[in-house]
XYZ file of C-alpha atoms in Angstrom:
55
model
C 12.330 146.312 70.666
C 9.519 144.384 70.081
C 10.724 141.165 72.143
C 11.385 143.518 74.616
C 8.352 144.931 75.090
C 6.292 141.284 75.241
C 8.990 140.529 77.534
C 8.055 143.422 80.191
C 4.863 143.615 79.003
C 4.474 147.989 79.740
C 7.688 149.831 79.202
C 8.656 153.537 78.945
C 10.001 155.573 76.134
C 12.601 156.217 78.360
C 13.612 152.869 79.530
C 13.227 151.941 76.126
C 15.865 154.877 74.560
C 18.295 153.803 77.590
C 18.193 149.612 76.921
C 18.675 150.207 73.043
C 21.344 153.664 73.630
C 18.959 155.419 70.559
C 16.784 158.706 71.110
C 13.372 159.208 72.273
C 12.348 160.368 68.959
C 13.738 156.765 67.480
C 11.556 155.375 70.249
C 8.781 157.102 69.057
C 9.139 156.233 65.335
C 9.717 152.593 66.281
C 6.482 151.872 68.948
C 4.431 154.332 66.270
C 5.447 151.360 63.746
C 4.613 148.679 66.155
C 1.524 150.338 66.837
C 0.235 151.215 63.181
C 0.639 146.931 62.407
C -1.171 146.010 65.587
C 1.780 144.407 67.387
C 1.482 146.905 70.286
C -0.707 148.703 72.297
C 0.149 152.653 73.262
C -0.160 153.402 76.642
C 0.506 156.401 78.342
C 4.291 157.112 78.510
C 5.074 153.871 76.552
C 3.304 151.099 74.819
C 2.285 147.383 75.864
C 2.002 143.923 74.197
C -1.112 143.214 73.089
C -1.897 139.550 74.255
C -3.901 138.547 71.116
C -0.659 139.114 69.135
C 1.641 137.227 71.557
C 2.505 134.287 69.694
């Protein structure tokens, strides 16, 4: 999920439930993880890459 969002660089909980076939609430767990170890950014509806991470 991760690689996918530095790919696309702003994605949606729903376009991320439909690419990985998992729930929005898995979603949600997942980016909250993402978010809490500074690999990604929340945005509204979604999250984003941060580019000081993007290795």
């Amino acid at each position: 999920m991760q690689e996918y969002v530095f790919k696309h660089q702003s994605v949606s909980l729903d376009d991320l439930g439909t690419v990985f076939g998992v729930s929005k609430t898995t979603v949600r767990r997942d980016i909250q993880r993402l978010i809490n170890d500074g690999t990604i950014k929340k945005v509204y509806g979604g999250g984003g890459y941060k580019q000081s991470c993007r290795t």
